[in-house]
C-alpha atoms as a printed R data frame, in Angstrom:
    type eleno elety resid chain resno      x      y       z
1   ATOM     1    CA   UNK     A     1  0.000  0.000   0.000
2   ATOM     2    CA   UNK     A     2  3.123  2.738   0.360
3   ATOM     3    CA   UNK     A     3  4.740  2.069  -2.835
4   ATOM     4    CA   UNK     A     4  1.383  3.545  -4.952
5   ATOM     5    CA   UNK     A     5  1.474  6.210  -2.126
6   ATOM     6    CA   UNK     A     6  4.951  6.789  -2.669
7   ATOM     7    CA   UNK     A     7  4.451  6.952  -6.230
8   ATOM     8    CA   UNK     A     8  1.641  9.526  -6.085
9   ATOM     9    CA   UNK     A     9  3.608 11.910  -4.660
10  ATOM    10    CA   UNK     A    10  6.291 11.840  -6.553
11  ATOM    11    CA   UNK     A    11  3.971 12.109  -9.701
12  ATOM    12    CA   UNK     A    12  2.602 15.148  -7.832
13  ATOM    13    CA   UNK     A    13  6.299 17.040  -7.032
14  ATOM    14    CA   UNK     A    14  7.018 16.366 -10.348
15  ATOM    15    CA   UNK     A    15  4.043 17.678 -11.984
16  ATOM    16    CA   UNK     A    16  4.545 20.959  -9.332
17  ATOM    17    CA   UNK     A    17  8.077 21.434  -9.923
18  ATOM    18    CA   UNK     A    18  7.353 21.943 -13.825
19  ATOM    19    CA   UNK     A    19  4.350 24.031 -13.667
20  ATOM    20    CA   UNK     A    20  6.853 27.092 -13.481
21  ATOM    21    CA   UNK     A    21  7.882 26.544 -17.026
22  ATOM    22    CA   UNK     A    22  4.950 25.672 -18.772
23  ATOM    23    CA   UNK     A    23  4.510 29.394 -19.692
24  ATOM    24    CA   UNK     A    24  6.627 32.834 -20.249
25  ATOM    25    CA   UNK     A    25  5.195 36.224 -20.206
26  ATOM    26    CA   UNK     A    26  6.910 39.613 -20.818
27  ATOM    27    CA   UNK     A    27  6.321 42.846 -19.562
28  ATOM    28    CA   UNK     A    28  4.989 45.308 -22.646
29  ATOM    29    CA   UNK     A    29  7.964 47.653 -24.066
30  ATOM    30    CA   UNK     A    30  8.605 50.461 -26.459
31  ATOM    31    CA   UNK     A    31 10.490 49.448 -29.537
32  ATOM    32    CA   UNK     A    32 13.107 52.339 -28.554
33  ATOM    33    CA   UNK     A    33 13.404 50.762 -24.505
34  ATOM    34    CA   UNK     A    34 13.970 47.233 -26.585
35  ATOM    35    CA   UNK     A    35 16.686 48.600 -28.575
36  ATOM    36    CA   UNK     A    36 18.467 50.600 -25.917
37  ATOM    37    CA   UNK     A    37 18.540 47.563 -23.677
38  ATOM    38    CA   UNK     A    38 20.388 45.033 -25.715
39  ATOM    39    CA   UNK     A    39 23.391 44.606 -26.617
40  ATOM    40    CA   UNK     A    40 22.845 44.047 -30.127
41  ATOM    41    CA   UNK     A    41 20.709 45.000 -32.925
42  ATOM    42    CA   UNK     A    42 20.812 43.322 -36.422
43  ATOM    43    CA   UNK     A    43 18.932 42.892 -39.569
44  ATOM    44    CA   UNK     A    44 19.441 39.348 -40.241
45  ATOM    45    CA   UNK     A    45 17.988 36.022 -42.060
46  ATOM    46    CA   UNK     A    46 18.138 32.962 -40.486
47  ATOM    47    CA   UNK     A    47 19.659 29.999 -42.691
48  ATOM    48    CA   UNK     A    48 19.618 27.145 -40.303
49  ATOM    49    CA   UNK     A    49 18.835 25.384 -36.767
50  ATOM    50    CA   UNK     A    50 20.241 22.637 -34.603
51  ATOM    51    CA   UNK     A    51 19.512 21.603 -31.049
52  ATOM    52    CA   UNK     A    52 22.808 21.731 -29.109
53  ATOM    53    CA   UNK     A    53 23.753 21.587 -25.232
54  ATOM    54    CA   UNK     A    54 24.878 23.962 -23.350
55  ATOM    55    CA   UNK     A    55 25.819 22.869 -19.913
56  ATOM    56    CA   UNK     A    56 24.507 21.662 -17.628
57  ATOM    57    CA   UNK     A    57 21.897 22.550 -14.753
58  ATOM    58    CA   UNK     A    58 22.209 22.201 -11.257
59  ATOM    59    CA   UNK     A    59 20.793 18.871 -10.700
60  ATOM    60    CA   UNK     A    60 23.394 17.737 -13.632
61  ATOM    61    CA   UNK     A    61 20.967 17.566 -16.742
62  ATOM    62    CA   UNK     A    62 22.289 18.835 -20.210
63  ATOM    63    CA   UNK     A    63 20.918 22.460 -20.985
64  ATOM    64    CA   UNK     A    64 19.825 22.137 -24.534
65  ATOM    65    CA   UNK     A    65 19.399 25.210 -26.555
66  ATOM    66    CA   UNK     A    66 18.881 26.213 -30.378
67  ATOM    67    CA   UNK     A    67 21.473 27.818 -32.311
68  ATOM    68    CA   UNK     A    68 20.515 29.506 -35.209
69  ATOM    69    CA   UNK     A    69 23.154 29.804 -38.364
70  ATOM    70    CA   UNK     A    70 22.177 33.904 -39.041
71  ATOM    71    CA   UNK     A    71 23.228 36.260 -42.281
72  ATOM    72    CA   UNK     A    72 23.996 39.347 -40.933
73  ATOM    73    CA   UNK     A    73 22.698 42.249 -43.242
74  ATOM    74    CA   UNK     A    74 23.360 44.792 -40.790
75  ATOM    75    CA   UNK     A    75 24.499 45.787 -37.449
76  ATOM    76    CA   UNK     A    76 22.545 49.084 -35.968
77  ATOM    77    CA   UNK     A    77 24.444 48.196 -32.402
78  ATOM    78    CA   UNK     A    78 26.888 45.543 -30.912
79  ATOM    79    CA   UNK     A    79 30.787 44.882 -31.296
80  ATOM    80    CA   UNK     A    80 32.643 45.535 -34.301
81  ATOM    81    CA   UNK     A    81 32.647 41.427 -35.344
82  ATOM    82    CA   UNK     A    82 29.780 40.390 -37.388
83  ATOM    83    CA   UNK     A    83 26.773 37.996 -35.773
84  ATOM    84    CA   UNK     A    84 27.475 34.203 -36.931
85  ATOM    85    CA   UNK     A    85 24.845 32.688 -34.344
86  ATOM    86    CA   UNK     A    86 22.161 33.114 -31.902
87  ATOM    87    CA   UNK     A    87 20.750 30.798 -29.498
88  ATOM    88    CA   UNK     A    88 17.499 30.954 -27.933
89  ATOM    89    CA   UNK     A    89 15.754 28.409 -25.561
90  ATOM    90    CA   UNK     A    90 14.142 25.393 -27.206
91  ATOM    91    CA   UNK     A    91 10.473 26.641 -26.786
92  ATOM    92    CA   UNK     A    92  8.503 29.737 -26.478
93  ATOM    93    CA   UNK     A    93  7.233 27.482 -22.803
94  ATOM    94    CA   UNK     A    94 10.948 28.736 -21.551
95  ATOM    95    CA   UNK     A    95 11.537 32.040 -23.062
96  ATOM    96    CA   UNK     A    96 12.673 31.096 -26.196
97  ATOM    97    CA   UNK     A    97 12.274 32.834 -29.918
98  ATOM    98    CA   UNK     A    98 11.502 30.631 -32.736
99  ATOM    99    CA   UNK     A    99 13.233 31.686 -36.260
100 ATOM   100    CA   UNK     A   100 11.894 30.957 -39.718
101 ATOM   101    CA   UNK     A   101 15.284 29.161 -41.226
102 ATOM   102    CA   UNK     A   102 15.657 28.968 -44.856
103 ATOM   103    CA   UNK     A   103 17.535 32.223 -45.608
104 ATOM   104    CA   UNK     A   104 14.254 33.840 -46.971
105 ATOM   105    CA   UNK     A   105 12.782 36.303 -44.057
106 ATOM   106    CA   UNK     A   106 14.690 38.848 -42.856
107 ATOM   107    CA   UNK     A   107 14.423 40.069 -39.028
108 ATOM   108    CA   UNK     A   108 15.170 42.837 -36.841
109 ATOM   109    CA   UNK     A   109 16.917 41.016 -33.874
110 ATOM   110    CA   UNK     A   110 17.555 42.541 -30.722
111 ATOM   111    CA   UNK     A   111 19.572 40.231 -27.924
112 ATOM   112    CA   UNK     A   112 22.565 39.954 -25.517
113 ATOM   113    CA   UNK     A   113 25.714 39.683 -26.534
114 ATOM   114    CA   UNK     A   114 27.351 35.940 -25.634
115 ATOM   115    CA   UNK     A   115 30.864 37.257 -27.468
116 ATOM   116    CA   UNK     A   116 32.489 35.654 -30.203
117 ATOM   117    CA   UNK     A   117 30.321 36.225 -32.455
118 ATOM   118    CA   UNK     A   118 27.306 35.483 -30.806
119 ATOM   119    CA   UNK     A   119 24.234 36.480 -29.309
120 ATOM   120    CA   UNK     A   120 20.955 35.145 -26.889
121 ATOM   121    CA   UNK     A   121 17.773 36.183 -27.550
122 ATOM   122    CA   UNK     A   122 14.301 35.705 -25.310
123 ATOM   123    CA   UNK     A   123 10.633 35.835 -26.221
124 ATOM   124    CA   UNK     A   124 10.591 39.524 -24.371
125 ATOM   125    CA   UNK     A   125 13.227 40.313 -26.984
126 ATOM   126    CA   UNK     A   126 12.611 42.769 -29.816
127 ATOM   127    CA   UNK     A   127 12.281 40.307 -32.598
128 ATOM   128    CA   UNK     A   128 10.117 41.692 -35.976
129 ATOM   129    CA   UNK     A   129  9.926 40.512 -39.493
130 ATOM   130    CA   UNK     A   130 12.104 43.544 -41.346
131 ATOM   131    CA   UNK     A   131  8.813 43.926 -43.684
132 ATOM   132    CA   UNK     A   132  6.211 44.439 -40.570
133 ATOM   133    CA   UNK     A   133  8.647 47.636 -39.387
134 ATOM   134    CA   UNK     A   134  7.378 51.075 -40.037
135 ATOM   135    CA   UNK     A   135  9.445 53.756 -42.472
136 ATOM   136    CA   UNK     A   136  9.939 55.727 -39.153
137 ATOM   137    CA   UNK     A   137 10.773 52.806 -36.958
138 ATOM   138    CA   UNK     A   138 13.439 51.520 -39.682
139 ATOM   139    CA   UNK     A   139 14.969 55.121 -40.259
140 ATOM   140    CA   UNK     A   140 15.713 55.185 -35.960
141 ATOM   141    CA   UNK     A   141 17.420 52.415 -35.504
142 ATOM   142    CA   UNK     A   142 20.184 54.601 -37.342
143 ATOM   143    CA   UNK     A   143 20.369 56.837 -35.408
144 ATOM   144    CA   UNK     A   144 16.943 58.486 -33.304
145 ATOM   145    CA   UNK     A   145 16.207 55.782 -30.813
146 ATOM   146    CA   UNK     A   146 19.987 56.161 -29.720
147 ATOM   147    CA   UNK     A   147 19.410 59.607 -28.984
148 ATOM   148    CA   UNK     A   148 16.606 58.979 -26.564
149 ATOM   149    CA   UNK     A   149 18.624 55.963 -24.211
150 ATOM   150    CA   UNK     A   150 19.360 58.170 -21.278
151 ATOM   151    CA   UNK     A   151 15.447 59.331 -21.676
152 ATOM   152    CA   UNK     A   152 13.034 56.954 -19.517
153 ATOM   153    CA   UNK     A   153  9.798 55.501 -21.125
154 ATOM   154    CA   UNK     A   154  6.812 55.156 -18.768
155 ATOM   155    CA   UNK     A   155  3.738 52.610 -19.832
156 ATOM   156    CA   UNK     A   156  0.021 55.124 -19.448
157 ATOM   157    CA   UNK     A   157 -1.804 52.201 -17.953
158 ATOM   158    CA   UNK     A   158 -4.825 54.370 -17.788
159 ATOM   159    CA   UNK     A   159 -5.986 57.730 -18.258
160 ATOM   160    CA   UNK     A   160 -4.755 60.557 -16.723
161 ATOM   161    CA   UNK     A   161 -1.487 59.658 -16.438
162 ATOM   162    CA   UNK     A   162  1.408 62.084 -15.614
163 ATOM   163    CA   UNK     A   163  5.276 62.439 -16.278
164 ATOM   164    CA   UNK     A   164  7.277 62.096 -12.890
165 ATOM   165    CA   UNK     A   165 10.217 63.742 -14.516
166 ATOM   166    CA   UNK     A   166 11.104 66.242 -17.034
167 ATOM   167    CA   UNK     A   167 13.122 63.367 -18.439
168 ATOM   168    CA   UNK     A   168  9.924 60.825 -19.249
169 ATOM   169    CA   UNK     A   169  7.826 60.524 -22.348
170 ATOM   170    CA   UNK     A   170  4.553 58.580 -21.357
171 ATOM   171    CA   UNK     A   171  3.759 55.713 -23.571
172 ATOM   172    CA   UNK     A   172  0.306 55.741 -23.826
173 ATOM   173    CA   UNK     A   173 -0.512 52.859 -26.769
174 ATOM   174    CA   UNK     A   174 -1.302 51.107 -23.868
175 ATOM   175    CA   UNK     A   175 -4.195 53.532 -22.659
176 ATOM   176    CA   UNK     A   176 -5.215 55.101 -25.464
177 ATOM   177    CA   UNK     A   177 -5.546 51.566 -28.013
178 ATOM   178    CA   UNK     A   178 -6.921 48.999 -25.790
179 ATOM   179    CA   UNK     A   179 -3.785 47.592 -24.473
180 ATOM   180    CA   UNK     A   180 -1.982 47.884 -27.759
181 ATOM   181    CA   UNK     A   181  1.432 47.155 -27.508
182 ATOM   182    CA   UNK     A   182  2.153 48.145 -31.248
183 ATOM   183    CA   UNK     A   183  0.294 51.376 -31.596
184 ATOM   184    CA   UNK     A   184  1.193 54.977 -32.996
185 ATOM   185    CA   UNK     A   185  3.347 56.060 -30.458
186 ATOM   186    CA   UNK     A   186  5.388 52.400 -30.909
187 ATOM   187    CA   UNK     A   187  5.587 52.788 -34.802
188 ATOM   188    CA   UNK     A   188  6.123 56.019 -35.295
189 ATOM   189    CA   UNK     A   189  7.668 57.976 -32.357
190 ATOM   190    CA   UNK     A   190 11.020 58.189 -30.118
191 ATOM   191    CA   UNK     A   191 11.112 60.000 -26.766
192 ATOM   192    CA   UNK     A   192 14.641 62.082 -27.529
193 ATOM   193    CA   UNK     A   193 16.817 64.003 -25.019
194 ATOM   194    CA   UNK     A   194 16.943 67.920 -26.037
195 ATOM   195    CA   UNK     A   195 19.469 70.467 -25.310
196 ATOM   196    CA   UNK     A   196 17.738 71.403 -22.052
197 ATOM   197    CA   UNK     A   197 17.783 67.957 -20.941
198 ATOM   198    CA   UNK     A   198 14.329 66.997 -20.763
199 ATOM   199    CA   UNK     A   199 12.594 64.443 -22.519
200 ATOM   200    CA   UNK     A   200  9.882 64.719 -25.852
201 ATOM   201    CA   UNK     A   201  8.301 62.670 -28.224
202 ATOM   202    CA   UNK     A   202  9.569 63.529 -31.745
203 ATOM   203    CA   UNK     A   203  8.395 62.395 -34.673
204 ATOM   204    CA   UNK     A   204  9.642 62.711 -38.291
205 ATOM   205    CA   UNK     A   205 11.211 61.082 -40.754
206 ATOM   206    CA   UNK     A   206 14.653 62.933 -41.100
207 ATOM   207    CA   UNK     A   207 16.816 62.350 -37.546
208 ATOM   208    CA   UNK     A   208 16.301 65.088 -35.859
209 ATOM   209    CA   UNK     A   209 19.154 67.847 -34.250
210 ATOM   210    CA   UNK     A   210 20.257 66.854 -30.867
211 ATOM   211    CA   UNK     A   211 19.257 71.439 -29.974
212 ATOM   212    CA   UNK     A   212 15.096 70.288 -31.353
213 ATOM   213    CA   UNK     A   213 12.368 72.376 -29.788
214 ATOM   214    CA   UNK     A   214  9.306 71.550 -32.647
215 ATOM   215    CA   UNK     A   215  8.144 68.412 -31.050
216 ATOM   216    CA   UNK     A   216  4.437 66.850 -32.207
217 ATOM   217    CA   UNK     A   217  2.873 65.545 -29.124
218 ATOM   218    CA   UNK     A   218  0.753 62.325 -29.799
């Protein structure tokens, strides 16, 4: 009569000590916050995939992670060496960022750096299809969004909502569009440090002078 006892709960730490990975969620986050928290930012295609281990965990077991085979198109941030390969958990359960492989859609990839040549990227990651970017969002990752990383980005939950700081542009896709994480302010604005050192959505398609006053407000 113990061993089916025993065996029940076992079945039932096992079952409890797995439930924490059976799902990932990530906080919402402005396509400029993305960019000026990683390491890197590329335009790449991805031309193959492989399952490959990477350690191991504390209880011993091999750490298996995908490594994706990349073409670099172009670097907007990172080191000077191109990006040969990213890895990425093995499923979106963990955190990890599934690739179409085949060399024919090109991404906008944002990730940590791993060195060498490589990079680690997360389902909270900024990962887009290159064709899905807006004209505005693809012209700042030259240069704009850079211009606004020592500006802070604060999610409107709900209206009113108020800066906190003359450094802080309000997001407020979120508010404003229904919990929209990719809405006007996302696709077509950057919050940009002026001369005075406060903070102000600009939009426009040219990169604008680091002295701007003429800001459009959404």
């Amino acid at each position: 009569a113990a061993l089916p006892s025993l065996l029940a709960w076992l079945a039932v730490l096992l079952l409890g000590r797995a439930r924490p990975a059976d799902a990932c969620s990530c906080s919402p986050i402005h396509p400029q916050q993305a960019f000026c928290n990683a390491d890197v930012v590329i335009r790449a295609k991805a031309v193959s995939a492989k399952e490959v281990d990477s350690g191991n965990d504390i209880y011993g077991n091999p750490i298996k992670r995908i490594q994706y085979e990349i073409k670099q198109i172009k670097m907007f941030k990172g080191p000077d060496q191109d990006i040969e390969f990213i890895y990425t958990a093995p499923s979106t359960a963990v955190c990890g960022r599934l690739l179409d492989t085949g060399g024919k859609k090109e991404y906008l990839i944002a990730g940590k750096s791993e060195g060498n040549g490589k990079m680690h990227i997360t389902l909270c990651d900024l990962v887009s299809t290159w064709d899905s970017l807006t004209p505005t969002q693809k012209k700042s990752l030259n240069q704009r969004y850079q211009m606004g990383c020592e500006c802070k980005i604060s999610r409107c939950l709900s209206i009113p909502c108020f800066v906190s700081s003359s450094d802080e542009c309000l997001w407020t896709d979120w508010a404003m569009e229904k919990n929209n994480v990719d809405g006007r302010q996302a696709k077509h604005y950057a919050c940009i440090k002026r001369s005075d050192g406060s903070c102000a959505w600009y939009r426009g398609m040219a990169p604008p002078k680091q002295e701007f006053l003429d800001i459009e407000d959404p």
